[in-house]
């Protein structure tokens, strides 16, 4: 090699080493600034490229993925913002707070930004939309306030913008770039939906005071004020849904809708017959002469309520009469009752479940609901309100637009279906485990009572939220266990006496007489465990097979014959976190 060439080579090598040292210092500053579970990085190593969550290319840090790492505190200046070659950043589902550091504006090569599920606050910085390479931004489920920046259109490559469940105010700016995914639901936005965004579903805008297609028409539009409320479109071949009137509830009560959807994880659009006999308990109490609706209350009380008892009001205020007038879409029939989607005229959408086989007295029912209503966790479906009468018991909760995990796994298998990849499934398992671990931490007796894939619901960003938790103690003890659809630990005979180490589900044999947990155990012990994996994961097995097997074995340990041999949910959560963190590339949509 000529002296000149050798000089250039060493000059280049020195520059690369210097740049990587700069990246290392930036990562160490991040590590020393945030709190929570420590980042187990081998700081004695000169290169950060082998550290957990860090990926390098051409001697520079290009990817930083630390989802669900238990981090909290604020991001420092001079940390991530100094990783000038960074292309992917995922800090989703931590507890990070404060503003997005201003030096993020240095990230000229950043393509994917996933900060959802934290507590970031302040205004959304406009410089995010001046990053020349940005493709996906997910800031959902934080505490951002103020207006949506007016310069969104500067991000000409942007295809995904998720801003749901923040505290954003004002109107939605006119967005002319071609977005493929968009969500601003559950904020405090007002005004009209820009025409350029009117093709997105109603769920992308609900939970605000917005109007215009796909929501209700704005005042002064061509449609008259008496026009019927705009409802989400029904699937092909289905009739439009009726109002959730007393007659609609009666249709569910008398069983005239043959719902089987939720039992196999597939929601059904079933029209509830308005002509059916009225549900006297609900109808009389909501329309009794000279009896004004009771005020929303969180006390739970013991008095007979003529309205809903609320736990949270952040989803919007409504009363029983308003709920009965909402547009209804039957979702299915589950273990503890029928469920349906209720869409209000102002855009709010909630889920309503009509409980069946409630056998406890009113006082016990209300006390139990007070316990459930006081629970708050990012991976639990939020209980908004309930209604009690001797003949009707309704639960109102947040609506999850992606439906259940069961529906996504076993539903439409036709062309065009995008199967859940391995990383997304691992994240869903982790979210569900965290929810159950939280339930178990509440007291010595709290358990879910009916955990199965159709009770694991998904947000737009594929975050798992567990539903139907803690209802077993108020449901008939003689019938509840026999209705539960999945595996049940051998010692479980009474759904009201579940322990933290008892699986709350039902028979161990499939329709072919196969003991599923024992079959999986035998396959894992004697043959390749890959034989029990979903065929849709075949393309991921070469790169993630080890982690799939680890997660499979965690599941097997939870079905051990003797309760003392099963890990606690806190331990299960820790093990799944390790699997999730060691997974390779993440879902480009969810980060």
mmCIF file of N, CA, C and O in Angstrom, residues 348-380:
data_model
loop_
_atom_site.group_PDB
_atom_site.id
_atom_site.type_symbol
_atom_site.label_atom_id
_atom_site.label_comp_id
_atom_site.label_asym_id
_atom_site.label_seq_id
_atom_site.Cartn_x
_atom_site.Cartn_y
_atom_site.Cartn_z
ATOM 1 N N UNK A 348 -67.832 9.726 20.336
ATOM 2 C CA UNK A 348 -67.317 8.803 21.349
ATOM 3 C C UNK A 348 -67.789 7.381 21.050
ATOM 4 O O UNK A 348 -68.933 7.159 20.660
ATOM 5 N N UNK A 349 -66.893 6.421 21.217
ATOM 6 C CA UNK A 349 -67.219 5.009 21.051
ATOM 7 C C UNK A 349 -66.794 4.266 22.308
ATOM 8 O O UNK A 349 -65.677 4.445 22.794
ATOM 9 N N UNK A 350 -67.698 3.454 22.853
ATOM 10 C CA UNK A 350 -67.385 2.652 24.028
ATOM 11 C C UNK A 350 -67.832 1.224 23.784
ATOM 12 O O UNK A 350 -68.566 0.930 22.837
ATOM 13 N N UNK A 351 -67.374 0.327 24.636
ATOM 14 C CA UNK A 351 -67.832 -1.062 24.606
ATOM 15 C C UNK A 351 -68.777 -1.280 25.771
ATOM 16 O O UNK A 351 -68.552 -0.782 26.872
ATOM 17 N N UNK A 352 -69.841 -2.019 25.528
ATOM 18 C CA UNK A 352 -70.835 -2.317 26.559
ATOM 19 C C UNK A 352 -70.986 -3.823 26.663
ATOM 20 O O UNK A 352 -71.120 -4.513 25.652
ATOM 21 N N UNK A 353 -70.943 -4.331 27.873
ATOM 22 C CA UNK A 353 -71.139 -5.754 28.101
ATOM 23 C C UNK A 353 -72.338 -5.946 29.023
ATOM 24 O O UNK A 353 -72.422 -5.338 30.088
ATOM 25 N N UNK A 354 -73.269 -6.785 28.602
ATOM 26 C CA UNK A 354 -74.405 -7.142 29.443
ATOM 27 C C UNK A 354 -74.070 -8.445 30.153
ATOM 28 O O UNK A 354 -73.947 -9.497 29.539
ATOM 29 N N UNK A 355 -73.904 -8.358 31.472
ATOM 30 C CA UNK A 355 -73.527 -9.521 32.259
ATOM 31 C C UNK A 355 -74.692 -10.485 32.404
ATOM 32 O O UNK A 355 -75.850 -10.076 32.500
ATOM 33 N N UNK A 356 -74.381 -11.766 32.449
ATOM 34 C CA UNK A 356 -75.408 -12.771 32.699
ATOM 35 C C UNK A 356 -74.980 -13.632 33.887
ATOM 36 O O UNK A 356 -73.805 -13.707 34.237
ATOM 37 N N UNK A 357 -75.943 -14.270 34.500
ATOM 38 C CA UNK A 357 -75.704 -15.179 35.622
ATOM 39 C C UNK A 357 -75.028 -14.486 36.793
ATOM 40 O O UNK A 357 -74.182 -15.069 37.470
ATOM 41 N N UNK A 358 -75.376 -13.205 37.029
ATOM 42 C CA UNK A 358 -74.893 -12.527 38.233
ATOM 43 C C UNK A 358 -75.750 -12.990 39.398
ATOM 44 O O UNK A 358 -76.971 -12.844 39.383
ATOM 45 N N UNK A 359 -75.117 -13.559 40.407
ATOM 46 C CA UNK A 359 -75.883 -14.183 41.494
ATOM 47 C C UNK A 359 -75.692 -13.487 42.835
ATOM 48 O O UNK A 359 -76.369 -13.826 43.802
ATOM 49 N N UNK A 360 -74.796 -12.502 42.896
ATOM 50 C CA UNK A 360 -74.553 -11.844 44.182
ATOM 51 C C UNK A 360 -75.558 -10.719 44.391
ATOM 52 O O UNK A 360 -76.109 -10.168 43.424
ATOM 53 N N UNK A 361 -75.824 -10.339 45.652
ATOM 54 C CA UNK A 361 -76.733 -9.221 45.926
ATOM 55 C C UNK A 361 -76.162 -7.904 45.412
ATOM 56 O O UNK A 361 -74.964 -7.793 45.126
ATOM 57 N N UNK A 362 -77.037 -6.898 45.355
ATOM 58 C CA UNK A 362 -76.621 -5.603 44.823
ATOM 59 C C UNK A 362 -75.432 -5.027 45.593
ATOM 60 O O UNK A 362 -74.485 -4.499 44.986
ATOM 61 N N UNK A 363 -75.452 -5.122 46.911
ATOM 62 C CA UNK A 363 -74.358 -4.562 47.716
ATOM 63 C C UNK A 363 -73.022 -5.210 47.337
ATOM 64 O O UNK A 363 -72.023 -4.514 47.156
ATOM 65 N N UNK A 364 -73.004 -6.532 47.222
ATOM 66 C CA UNK A 364 -71.766 -7.230 46.861
ATOM 67 C C UNK A 364 -71.337 -6.882 45.435
ATOM 68 O O UNK A 364 -70.135 -6.757 45.151
ATOM 69 N N UNK A 365 -72.316 -6.753 44.552
ATOM 70 C CA UNK A 365 -72.002 -6.392 43.164
ATOM 71 C C UNK A 365 -71.322 -5.027 43.108
ATOM 72 O O UNK A 365 -70.277 -4.857 42.461
ATOM 73 N N UNK A 366 -71.905 -4.061 43.787
ATOM 74 C CA UNK A 366 -71.339 -2.717 43.761
ATOM 75 C C UNK A 366 -69.965 -2.677 44.417
ATOM 76 O O UNK A 366 -69.058 -1.969 43.947
ATOM 77 N N UNK A 367 -69.798 -3.401 45.502
ATOM 78 C CA UNK A 367 -68.495 -3.424 46.163
ATOM 79 C C UNK A 367 -67.441 -4.022 45.239
ATOM 80 O O UNK A 367 -66.306 -3.529 45.167
ATOM 81 N N UNK A 368 -67.807 -5.098 44.524
ATOM 82 C CA UNK A 368 -66.852 -5.713 43.613
ATOM 83 C C UNK A 368 -66.505 -4.772 42.467
ATOM 84 O O UNK A 368 -65.348 -4.641 42.068
ATOM 85 N N UNK A 369 -67.514 -4.089 41.925
ATOM 86 C CA UNK A 369 -67.263 -3.162 40.832
ATOM 87 C C UNK A 369 -66.410 -1.981 41.279
ATOM 88 O O UNK A 369 -65.610 -1.449 40.493
ATOM 89 N N UNK A 370 -66.566 -1.569 42.556
ATOM 90 C CA UNK A 370 -65.710 -0.501 43.058
ATOM 91 C C UNK A 370 -64.246 -0.928 43.053
ATOM 92 O O UNK A 370 -63.354 -0.145 42.736
ATOM 93 N N UNK A 371 -64.013 -2.183 43.410
ATOM 94 C CA UNK A 371 -62.643 -2.707 43.394
ATOM 95 C C UNK A 371 -62.108 -2.704 41.962
ATOM 96 O O UNK A 371 -60.993 -2.239 41.698
ATOM 97 N N UNK A 372 -62.905 -3.207 41.024
ATOM 98 C CA UNK A 372 -62.458 -3.278 39.633
ATOM 99 C C UNK A 372 -62.286 -1.883 39.034
ATOM 100 O O UNK A 372 -61.355 -1.642 38.271
ATOM 101 N N UNK A 373 -63.188 -0.967 39.378
ATOM 102 C CA UNK A 373 -63.108 0.386 38.837
ATOM 103 C C UNK A 373 -61.919 1.172 39.352
ATOM 104 O O UNK A 373 -61.506 2.153 38.732
ATOM 105 N N UNK A 374 -61.374 0.762 40.494
ATOM 106 C CA UNK A 374 -60.217 1.460 41.053
ATOM 107 C C UNK A 374 -58.901 0.997 40.427
ATOM 108 O O UNK A 374 -57.856 1.589 40.676
ATOM 109 N N UNK A 375 -58.952 -0.056 39.634
ATOM 110 C CA UNK A 375 -57.727 -0.588 39.029
ATOM 111 C C UNK A 375 -57.337 0.227 37.810
ATOM 112 O O UNK A 375 -58.178 0.577 36.988
ATOM 113 N N UNK A 376 -56.072 0.517 37.710
ATOM 114 C CA UNK A 376 -55.566 1.304 36.579
ATOM 115 C C UNK A 376 -54.198 0.786 36.178
ATOM 116 O O UNK A 376 -53.265 0.777 36.987
ATOM 117 N N UNK A 377 -54.097 0.327 34.939
ATOM 118 C CA UNK A 377 -52.828 -0.185 34.423
ATOM 119 C C UNK A 377 -52.857 -0.044 32.911
ATOM 120 O O UNK A 377 -53.907 -0.218 32.276
ATOM 121 N N UNK A 378 -51.719 0.304 32.284
ATOM 122 C CA UNK A 378 -51.715 0.500 30.825
ATOM 123 C C UNK A 378 -52.160 -0.717 30.035
ATOM 124 O O UNK A 378 -52.590 -0.583 28.886
ATOM 125 N N UNK A 379 -52.078 -1.905 30.623
ATOM 126 C CA UNK A 379 -52.451 -3.115 29.899
ATOM 127 C C UNK A 379 -53.765 -3.710 30.372
ATOM 128 O O UNK A 379 -54.050 -4.871 30.094
ATOM 129 N N UNK A 380 -54.568 -2.927 31.082
ATOM 130 C CA UNK A 380 -55.938 -3.318 31.434
ATOM 131 C C UNK A 380 -56.912 -2.422 30.677
ATOM 132 O O UNK A 380 -56.697 -1.206 30.581
#
